[in-house]
Short mmCIF file of C-alpha atoms in Angstrom, two decimals:
data_model
loop_
_atom_site.label_atom_id
_atom_site.label_comp_id
_atom_site.label_asym_id
_atom_site.label_seq_id
_atom_site.Cartn_x
_atom_site.Cartn_y
_atom_site.Cartn_z
CA VAL M 29 -58.85 -2.64 -36.56
CA GLN M 30 -60.87 -4.64 -39.70
CA VAL M 31 -64.22 -2.96 -38.96
CA GLY M 32 -66.86 -6.08 -40.07
CA THR M 33 -70.57 -6.49 -40.05
CA GLN M 34 -72.53 -9.26 -38.34
CA VAL M 35 -75.18 -9.00 -40.71
CA SER M 36 -75.25 -9.57 -44.75
CA GLY M 37 -76.41 -7.06 -46.39
CA THR M 38 -76.06 -3.88 -49.16
CA VAL M 39 -74.06 -1.08 -48.12
CA SER M 40 -75.99 2.19 -48.19
CA GLU M 41 -74.05 5.15 -46.45
CA LEU M 42 -70.60 5.80 -45.67
CA HIS M 43 -69.83 8.14 -43.61
CA ALA M 44 -66.17 8.15 -43.29
CA ASP M 45 -63.52 7.91 -45.97
CA PHE M 46 -59.36 7.33 -46.27
CA ASN M 47 -57.39 8.98 -43.12
CA SER M 48 -60.57 10.71 -41.46
CA ARG M 49 -60.42 10.33 -37.38
CA VAL M 50 -63.23 8.68 -36.20
CA LYS M 51 -64.76 8.25 -31.95
CA ALA M 52 -65.53 5.07 -30.75
CA GLY M 53 -69.00 4.22 -31.26
CA GLN M 54 -69.35 7.45 -34.24
CA VAL M 55 -71.35 5.95 -37.36
CA ILE M 56 -69.23 5.34 -39.98
CA ALA M 57 -71.30 3.68 -42.55
CA ARG M 58 -74.89 1.88 -42.56
CA LEU M 59 -76.40 -1.32 -44.77
CA ASP M 60 -79.71 -1.20 -45.99
CA PRO M 61 -82.27 -2.05 -43.05
CA SER M 62 -85.56 -2.71 -45.65
CA GLN M 63 -84.92 -6.31 -45.56
CA ILE M 64 -84.59 -6.68 -42.00
CA ASP M 65 -87.42 -3.89 -41.24
CA ALA M 66 -89.68 -6.46 -43.06
CA GLN M 67 -88.23 -9.32 -40.64
CA LEU M 68 -88.64 -7.08 -37.83
CA LYS M 69 -92.22 -6.57 -38.54
CA GLN M 70 -92.94 -10.10 -39.51
CA ALA M 71 -91.25 -10.91 -36.11
CA GLN M 72 -93.78 -8.51 -34.94
CA ALA M 73 -96.73 -10.20 -35.98
CA ASN M 74 -95.75 -13.44 -34.60
CA LEU M 75 -95.32 -12.20 -31.45
CA ALA M 76 -98.64 -10.81 -31.15
CA ALA M 77 -101.05 -14.02 -31.90
CA ALA M 78 -98.38 -15.59 -29.85
CA GLN M 79 -100.20 -13.67 -27.21
CA ALA M 80 -103.25 -14.03 -28.30
CA ASN M 81 -102.40 -18.07 -28.02
CA VAL M 82 -101.58 -17.50 -24.59
CA ALA M 83 -104.49 -15.28 -23.91
CA SER M 84 -106.63 -17.98 -25.36
CA ALA M 85 -105.12 -21.40 -23.55
CA GLN M 86 -105.39 -18.93 -20.18
CA ASN M 87 -109.26 -18.63 -20.35
CA THR M 88 -108.92 -22.64 -21.50
CA ILE M 89 -107.98 -23.10 -18.41
CA ASN M 90 -109.91 -20.79 -16.30
CA SER M 91 -112.50 -22.69 -17.59
CA GLN M 92 -111.02 -26.30 -16.72
CA GLN M 93 -110.53 -25.32 -13.25
CA ALA M 94 -114.16 -24.41 -13.40
CA ASN M 95 -115.28 -27.36 -14.83
CA VAL M 96 -113.89 -29.54 -12.60
CA LEU M 97 -115.35 -27.31 -9.74
CA SER M 98 -118.43 -28.49 -11.38
CA ALA M 99 -117.48 -32.14 -11.87
CA LYS M 100 -116.47 -32.03 -8.22
CA ALA M 101 -119.76 -30.46 -6.66
CA ASN M 102 -121.81 -33.20 -8.29
CA MET M 103 -120.02 -36.01 -7.19
CA ASP M 104 -120.10 -34.51 -3.76
CA ARG M 105 -123.78 -34.53 -4.47
CA VAL M 106 -124.30 -38.18 -5.80
CA ASP M 107 -122.41 -39.77 -3.40
CA ALA M 108 -124.60 -38.15 -0.43
CA VAL M 109 -128.07 -39.32 -2.65
CA TYR M 110 -126.21 -42.50 -2.68
CA LEU M 111 -125.99 -42.55 0.99
CA GLU M 112 -129.46 -41.83 2.13
CA ALA M 113 -130.55 -44.51 -0.72
CA ASN M 114 -128.43 -46.60 0.83
CA ARG M 115 -129.45 -45.93 4.19
CA ALA M 116 -133.21 -46.49 3.43
CA TYR M 117 -132.41 -49.69 1.64
CA GLU M 118 -131.01 -50.86 5.12
CA ASN M 119 -133.83 -49.75 7.14
CA THR M 120 -136.59 -51.13 4.81
CA LEU M 121 -134.92 -54.57 4.87
CA ARG M 122 -135.22 -54.28 8.53
CA LEU M 123 -138.56 -53.38 8.79
CA VAL M 124 -139.11 -56.36 6.30
CA LYS M 125 -137.85 -58.81 8.59
CA GLU M 126 -140.34 -57.12 11.25
CA GLY M 127 -143.06 -57.42 9.23
CA VAL M 128 -143.76 -53.81 9.14
CA THR M 129 -143.28 -53.24 5.87
CA PRO M 130 -144.23 -54.98 3.06
CA ALA M 131 -141.25 -56.74 0.72
CA ARG M 132 -142.08 -54.90 -2.29
CA GLN M 133 -141.09 -52.36 -0.56
CA ALA M 134 -137.48 -53.73 0.33
CA GLN M 135 -137.90 -53.92 -4.34
CA THR M 136 -138.54 -50.44 -4.47
CA ASP M 137 -135.27 -48.75 -1.89
CA GLU M 138 -133.12 -51.13 -3.70
CA ALA M 139 -133.80 -49.95 -7.30
CA THR M 140 -133.21 -46.65 -5.97
CA ARG M 141 -129.89 -46.93 -3.92
CA LEU M 142 -128.53 -48.83 -7.55
CA GLN M 143 -129.80 -45.75 -9.66
CA ALA M 144 -127.97 -43.51 -6.96
CA LEU M 145 -124.70 -46.10 -7.35
CA ALA M 146 -124.46 -45.84 -11.31
CA GLN M 147 -124.86 -41.76 -10.80
CA LYS M 148 -122.04 -41.67 -8.21
CA ALA M 149 -119.71 -43.82 -11.32
CA GLN M 150 -120.74 -41.20 -13.54
CA ALA M 151 -120.05 -38.50 -11.67
CA ALA M 152 -116.58 -40.22 -10.63
CA ALA M 153 -115.46 -40.44 -14.06
CA GLN M 154 -117.27 -36.99 -14.74
CA TYR M 155 -114.74 -35.84 -12.55
CA ALA M 156 -111.98 -37.62 -14.17
CA GLN M 157 -112.71 -35.91 -17.11
CA ALA M 158 -112.47 -32.84 -15.86
CA VAL M 159 -109.42 -33.09 -14.21
CA ALA M 160 -107.44 -34.58 -17.44
CA GLN M 161 -109.38 -31.42 -19.40
CA ALA M 162 -107.40 -29.16 -17.12
CA GLU M 163 -103.75 -30.96 -16.34
CA SER M 164 -104.22 -30.79 -20.94
CA ALA M 165 -105.43 -27.23 -20.66
CA LYS M 166 -102.17 -26.87 -18.22
CA SER M 167 -100.10 -28.13 -20.53
CA GLN M 168 -101.60 -26.15 -23.81
CA PHE M 169 -100.66 -22.87 -21.46
CA GLU M 170 -97.11 -23.92 -21.30
CA GLN M 171 -96.98 -24.53 -25.24
CA THR M 172 -98.52 -21.35 -25.75
CA LYS M 173 -96.33 -19.18 -23.70
CA ALA M 174 -92.95 -21.44 -25.17
CA GLN M 175 -93.79 -19.89 -28.42
CA TYR M 176 -94.48 -16.66 -27.31
CA ALA M 177 -91.26 -16.46 -25.56
CA GLN M 178 -89.60 -18.01 -29.15
CA ALA M 179 -91.80 -15.21 -31.19
CA LYS M 180 -90.70 -12.81 -28.38
CA ALA M 181 -86.99 -13.93 -28.93
CA ALA M 182 -87.20 -13.60 -32.83
CA VAL M 183 -88.45 -10.07 -32.56
CA ASP M 184 -85.05 -9.25 -30.04
CA VAL M 185 -82.77 -10.66 -33.20
CA ALA M 186 -84.40 -8.50 -35.27
CA ALA M 187 -84.73 -5.51 -33.57
CA VAL M 188 -80.72 -6.23 -32.68
CA ASN M 189 -79.92 -6.50 -36.32
CA LEU M 190 -81.40 -4.29 -37.89
CA ASP M 191 -79.33 -2.28 -35.37
CA ARG M 192 -76.17 -4.20 -37.02
CA THR M 193 -76.72 -1.89 -40.02
CA ILE M 194 -75.58 0.92 -38.49
CA ILE M 195 -71.79 0.42 -38.26
CA ARG M 196 -69.94 2.51 -36.10
CA ALA M 197 -65.96 2.80 -34.78
CA PRO M 198 -65.47 0.63 -32.60
CA ILE M 199 -62.14 2.98 -31.14
CA ASP M 200 -60.85 5.71 -31.39
CA GLY M 201 -58.55 6.28 -34.62
CA VAL M 202 -58.05 7.11 -37.75
CA VAL M 203 -59.02 4.95 -41.38
CA ALA M 204 -56.17 3.22 -42.79
CA SER M 205 -58.12 1.90 -45.56
CA ARG M 206 -61.81 1.52 -46.62
CA PRO M 207 -61.96 -1.27 -49.36
CA ILE M 208 -65.97 -0.51 -50.54
CA GLN M 209 -67.95 1.28 -52.11
CA PRO M 210 -71.98 2.50 -50.95
CA GLY M 211 -74.23 -0.38 -53.63
CA THR M 212 -71.68 -3.14 -52.31
CA ILE M 213 -72.99 -6.20 -50.71
CA ILE M 214 -70.83 -7.53 -48.26
CA ALA M 215 -70.96 -10.87 -46.34
CA SER M 216 -71.23 -11.02 -42.49
CA GLY M 217 -68.53 -11.84 -40.08
CA ILE M 218 -70.73 -14.27 -37.95
CA ASN M 219 -71.93 -16.70 -40.82
CA ASN M 220 -69.28 -16.22 -43.21
CA VAL M 221 -66.08 -19.02 -42.96
CA GLY M 222 -63.67 -16.69 -44.46
CA GLY M 223 -64.30 -13.62 -41.58
CA GLY M 224 -66.97 -11.72 -43.62
CA THR M 225 -66.43 -8.32 -45.61
CA THR M 226 -63.78 -5.91 -43.95
CA ILE M 227 -65.77 -2.12 -44.79
CA MET M 228 -62.83 -0.26 -43.18
CA THR M 229 -59.13 -0.47 -41.31
CA ILE M 230 -59.36 1.84 -38.51
CA SER M 231 -55.61 2.46 -37.23
CA GLU M 232 -55.39 3.48 -33.13
CA VAL M 233 -53.46 6.61 -32.58
CA THR M 234 -53.45 7.92 -29.27
CA LYS M 235 -51.22 5.50 -29.26
CA ILE M 236 -47.98 4.87 -31.18
CA PHE M 237 -45.75 2.33 -31.43
CA VAL M 238 -42.44 2.05 -34.11
CA LEU M 239 -41.28 -2.29 -34.73
CA GLY M 240 -37.40 -2.73 -35.12
CA SER M 241 -35.75 -5.24 -36.19
CA VAL M 242 -32.25 -5.99 -33.56
CA ASP M 243 -29.44 -8.30 -34.29
CA GLU M 244 -28.97 -11.41 -32.25
CA SER M 245 -25.73 -9.74 -31.10
CA ASP M 246 -26.90 -7.10 -29.25
CA ILE M 247 -30.00 -8.32 -28.29
CA GLY M 248 -29.18 -9.38 -25.04
CA ARG M 249 -28.32 -6.12 -24.00
CA VAL M 250 -31.97 -4.49 -24.57
CA LYS M 251 -34.44 -5.02 -22.54
CA VAL M 252 -38.24 -3.22 -21.85
CA GLY M 253 -38.22 -0.18 -20.19
CA GLN M 254 -35.19 1.04 -21.93
CA ILE M 255 -35.53 4.75 -23.32
CA ALA M 256 -34.94 4.96 -26.80
CA SER M 257 -34.63 7.85 -29.76
CA ILE M 258 -36.53 7.41 -32.78
CA THR M 259 -35.78 9.43 -36.28
CA ALA M 260 -37.74 9.42 -39.45
CA ASP M 261 -35.90 10.68 -42.98
CA SER M 262 -39.44 12.83 -43.06
CA PHE M 263 -37.98 14.49 -40.57
CA PRO M 264 -34.42 15.28 -40.76
CA GLY M 265 -32.79 17.12 -37.19
CA LYS M 266 -35.71 16.00 -35.53
CA LYS M 267 -36.04 13.40 -32.43
CA PHE M 268 -39.11 11.54 -30.89
CA GLU M 269 -38.53 9.79 -27.71
CA GLY M 270 -39.74 6.39 -27.03
CA LYS M 271 -39.17 3.47 -24.88
CA VAL M 272 -38.87 -0.47 -25.17
CA ILE M 273 -42.43 -1.96 -24.19
CA ARG M 274 -41.67 -5.91 -26.20
CA VAL M 275 -38.49 -7.51 -27.24
CA ALA M 276 -39.70 -10.94 -29.16
CA ALA M 277 -38.39 -14.58 -27.53
CA LYS M 278 -38.08 -15.51 -30.63
CA GLY M 279 -36.16 -14.60 -33.67
CA VAL M 280 -36.80 -14.32 -37.44
CA ASN M 281 -33.95 -15.96 -39.55
CA ALA M 282 -33.34 -13.92 -43.17
CA SER M 283 -30.45 -14.77 -45.35
CA ASN M 284 -29.00 -16.53 -42.41
CA VAL M 285 -29.32 -13.31 -39.88
CA VAL M 286 -31.47 -13.54 -36.85
CA THR M 287 -33.15 -10.60 -35.74
CA PHE M 288 -35.60 -10.53 -32.85
CA GLU M 289 -38.51 -7.57 -32.82
CA THR M 290 -38.64 -4.92 -30.58
CA LYS M 291 -41.68 -2.87 -30.11
CA ILE M 292 -41.71 0.76 -29.32
CA GLU M 293 -43.59 3.13 -28.60
CA VAL M 294 -42.91 6.84 -28.66
CA THR M 295 -43.95 8.84 -25.64
CA SER M 296 -43.33 12.62 -27.16
CA GLU M 297 -45.48 14.71 -27.09
CA ASN M 298 -45.58 15.51 -31.62
CA LYS M 299 -45.99 11.72 -31.93
CA ASP M 300 -48.54 13.05 -34.30
CA LEU M 301 -46.06 13.53 -36.65
CA LEU M 302 -45.27 10.32 -37.48
CA LYS M 303 -47.79 8.24 -39.98
CA LEU M 304 -48.47 5.49 -40.62
CA GLU M 305 -45.77 2.30 -42.04
CA MET M 306 -43.33 5.11 -42.10
CA THR M 307 -39.57 3.83 -41.94
CA ALA M 308 -38.18 5.11 -38.62
CA ASN M 309 -34.44 4.88 -37.13
CA ILE M 310 -34.29 3.18 -33.58
CA GLU M 311 -31.40 4.34 -31.29
CA ILE M 312 -31.65 2.48 -27.46
CA VAL M 313 -30.17 3.41 -24.64
CA LEU M 314 -28.24 0.84 -22.90
CA SER M 315 -27.44 2.66 -19.84
CA SER M 316 -27.01 6.08 -18.78
CA LYS M 317 -25.19 8.04 -15.47
CA ASP M 318 -26.31 11.57 -14.44
CA SER M 319 -24.34 14.43 -14.48
CA VAL M 320 -21.99 14.16 -17.01
CA LEU M 321 -20.45 15.29 -20.44
CA GLN M 322 -21.03 14.64 -23.83
CA VAL M 323 -18.21 14.54 -26.24
CA PRO M 324 -19.08 16.91 -29.50
CA PRO M 325 -18.84 14.94 -32.31
CA GLU M 326 -17.35 18.20 -34.48
CA GLN M 327 -14.39 17.90 -31.87
CA LEU M 328 -13.81 13.86 -32.77
CA HIS M 329 -12.39 14.33 -36.53
CA GLY M 330 -8.77 15.04 -37.92
CA GLU M 331 -6.80 13.98 -40.96
CA THR M 332 -3.19 14.14 -42.58
CA GLU M 333 -1.30 13.93 -45.80
CA ASP M 334 1.32 12.84 -44.54
CA GLU M 335 0.85 8.71 -44.47
CA ASP M 336 4.20 8.64 -42.70
CA MET M 337 2.91 10.58 -39.96
CA ASP M 338 2.31 9.67 -36.58
CA LEU M 339 -0.91 10.71 -35.08
CA ASP M 340 -1.40 12.28 -31.44
CA TYR M 341 -4.44 12.07 -30.11
CA ASN M 342 -4.69 14.22 -27.37
CA VAL M 343 -7.50 13.59 -24.61
CA GLU M 344 -7.40 16.47 -21.77
CA LEU M 345 -9.08 16.73 -18.32
CA THR M 346 -8.88 17.99 -15.69
CA THR M 347 -8.84 15.22 -12.76
CA MET M 348 -6.78 12.08 -12.70
CA GLU M 349 -10.44 10.50 -12.45
CA GLY M 350 -11.36 11.41 -15.79
CA VAL M 351 -8.25 9.57 -17.63
CA ARG M 352 -9.32 6.67 -15.68
CA GLU M 353 -12.72 6.41 -17.19
CA THR M 354 -11.60 7.10 -20.50
CA ILE M 355 -9.12 4.89 -20.37
CA ALA M 356 -11.61 1.78 -19.48
CA TRP M 357 -14.20 3.14 -21.86
CA LEU M 358 -11.74 2.03 -25.14
CA GLU M 359 -10.11 -0.72 -23.32
CA ALA M 360 -13.82 -2.42 -22.66
CA ASN M 361 -15.12 -0.37 -25.97
CA HIS M 362 -12.21 -1.08 -28.57
CA ARG M 363 -10.07 -3.43 -27.36
CA ILE M 364 -7.31 -1.07 -27.14
CA PRO M 365 -4.23 -2.10 -25.11
CA VAL M 366 -3.63 0.53 -22.51
CA CYS M 367 0.13 1.36 -21.36
CA ARG M 368 0.97 3.28 -18.11
CA GLY M 369 4.45 4.76 -17.70
CA PRO M 370 6.09 7.91 -17.26
CA GLY M 371 4.94 11.05 -19.39
CA GLY M 372 0.92 9.78 -19.60
CA VAL M 373 -0.62 6.74 -20.71
CA LYS M 374 0.16 5.44 -24.49
CA VAL M 375 -2.78 4.01 -25.92
CA PRO M 376 -1.33 2.04 -29.01
CA GLY M 377 -3.82 1.79 -32.02
CA ALA M 378 -3.08 1.26 -35.54
CA VAL M 379 -0.53 4.00 -35.47
CA GLU M 380 1.53 4.36 -33.05
CA GLY M 381 2.17 7.45 -31.05
CA TRP M 382 -1.40 8.20 -28.83
CA ASP M 383 -0.88 10.15 -25.78
CA MET M 384 -3.53 10.86 -22.64
CA LYS M 385 -2.51 13.05 -20.60
CA ARG M 386 -3.37 15.32 -17.70
CA ALA M 387 -4.02 19.14 -18.75
CA GLY M 388 -4.91 21.70 -16.31
CA SER M 389 -7.22 23.58 -18.22
CA CYS M 390 -10.93 24.04 -17.56
CA MET M 391 -13.97 24.18 -19.43
CA ALA M 392 -16.17 24.39 -16.38
CA GLY M 393 -20.29 24.95 -16.87
CA ARG M 394 -20.49 23.47 -20.46
CA ASP M 395 -23.50 20.82 -20.19
CA TYR M 396 -24.01 18.18 -22.79
CA SER M 397 -26.53 15.14 -22.15
CA ALA M 398 -25.87 12.01 -21.54
CA MET M 399 -26.96 9.35 -23.79
CA CYS M 400 -26.11 6.27 -23.96
CA ALA M 401 -22.47 3.96 -23.70
CA ALA M 402 -21.78 3.46 -27.81
CA ALA M 403 -18.90 4.33 -29.67
CA SER M 404 -16.44 3.14 -32.47
CA GLY M 405 -13.65 4.22 -33.70
CA THR M 406 -10.63 3.38 -36.48
CA LEU M 407 -7.34 4.66 -37.25
CA THR M 408 -5.36 4.75 -40.47
CA THR M 409 -2.06 6.43 -41.06
CA ARG M 410 -4.37 9.19 -43.36
CA ARG M 411 -7.21 9.62 -41.63
CA TRP M 412 -8.36 9.36 -38.13
CA ALA M 413 -12.21 9.39 -37.01
CA VAL M 414 -14.10 8.43 -33.13
CA SER M 415 -17.80 8.36 -33.85
CA CYS M 416 -18.34 9.45 -29.90
CA ALA M 417 -21.94 11.47 -29.64
CA ARG M 418 -22.05 9.44 -26.60
CA LEU M 419 -19.26 9.10 -24.61
CA ARG M 420 -19.41 10.24 -21.16
CA PHE M 421 -17.13 11.73 -19.22
CA PRO M 422 -17.76 13.26 -15.12
CA SER M 423 -19.45 16.15 -14.67
CA HIS M 424 -15.90 17.56 -13.35
CA SER M 425 -13.82 16.26 -16.83
CA VAL M 426 -13.69 18.58 -19.53
CA VAL M 427 -12.64 16.74 -22.90
CA THR M 428 -10.72 18.73 -25.73
CA ILE M 429 -9.66 16.46 -29.06
CA ALA M 430 -6.59 17.83 -30.62
CA ALA M 431 -4.50 16.36 -33.44
CA GLY M 432 -0.69 16.99 -33.34
#
């Protein structure tokens, strides 16, 4: 995992070095926080000002709402005065017609009515103005609330950026590389098109994998879940267990040789011995059987100085079932024609005279672990050898090899 930052700045502290083991969440580096801390303080001041503006706008709303109520009460009062003046004027007109009241009184009452009507219109206008001002105060209040939310978001962003000046390990692992030093100015991985500056590379070690290349002629027999045996030149004689977890769907052509990447997960308890980028050899178990014997490799070599001398390849088995399995294996793996006849089973090869016979000897109790069916062999007049580290026979069969 390449560890970068989401903010730009100058590296002030490094708390992990090459080959250091780190835990997820552990602080591995710090950036100089002074600039971002100043940004946080400025954002906090802006937030305080925005909060004061919200309070002021709320007071304005309260004042305008009071003005609306006052204007409404005044309008209702003036309306009542107008209704009274209008009623008095109409009553005076009736009395003038009856000759009870002089006409001059009607003129006075009409003037009073008209004055009340003008006051009513003025009160209505004042009420409408108060309502409009109250609505404007509400809009201003909503605007200040939005400014407050924006100021608060700026504080949150500055606080997050300040926290991001502390770089923590994203996973448990080992620091594989640390290309920067204290004082290095690094770029943010968010704002930089190139992905930003890598502070460290951390490799996960809770699981160790080996990537191998399998030839296209063998890849058809490799399946996910198969057991694998892993060796490394750094640990001669030591084997690590593993299993196939991925087989590439597409091969790689290099110099007209096509191979397929195969990923092996190391499952041995001592897997921590393996180092990153170490070269390893992989043997994949293609198939297996229980309760079988393995032919010891040291019994499978012989040689002669006589170029014209025929060699007998004697395989002594205690049961015919073992003979049948051995013949089938030779036919399948070496394409050697098997001739059955009196006196045994003839297996012609590069040298005539191979003879497989039954024998009465028994080596019961000798146990060899079964691994996989893979072997190769060559025969010449001067030397013969069969590499058979994984040849299997039934548990009730015993194999001995001798050159005669």
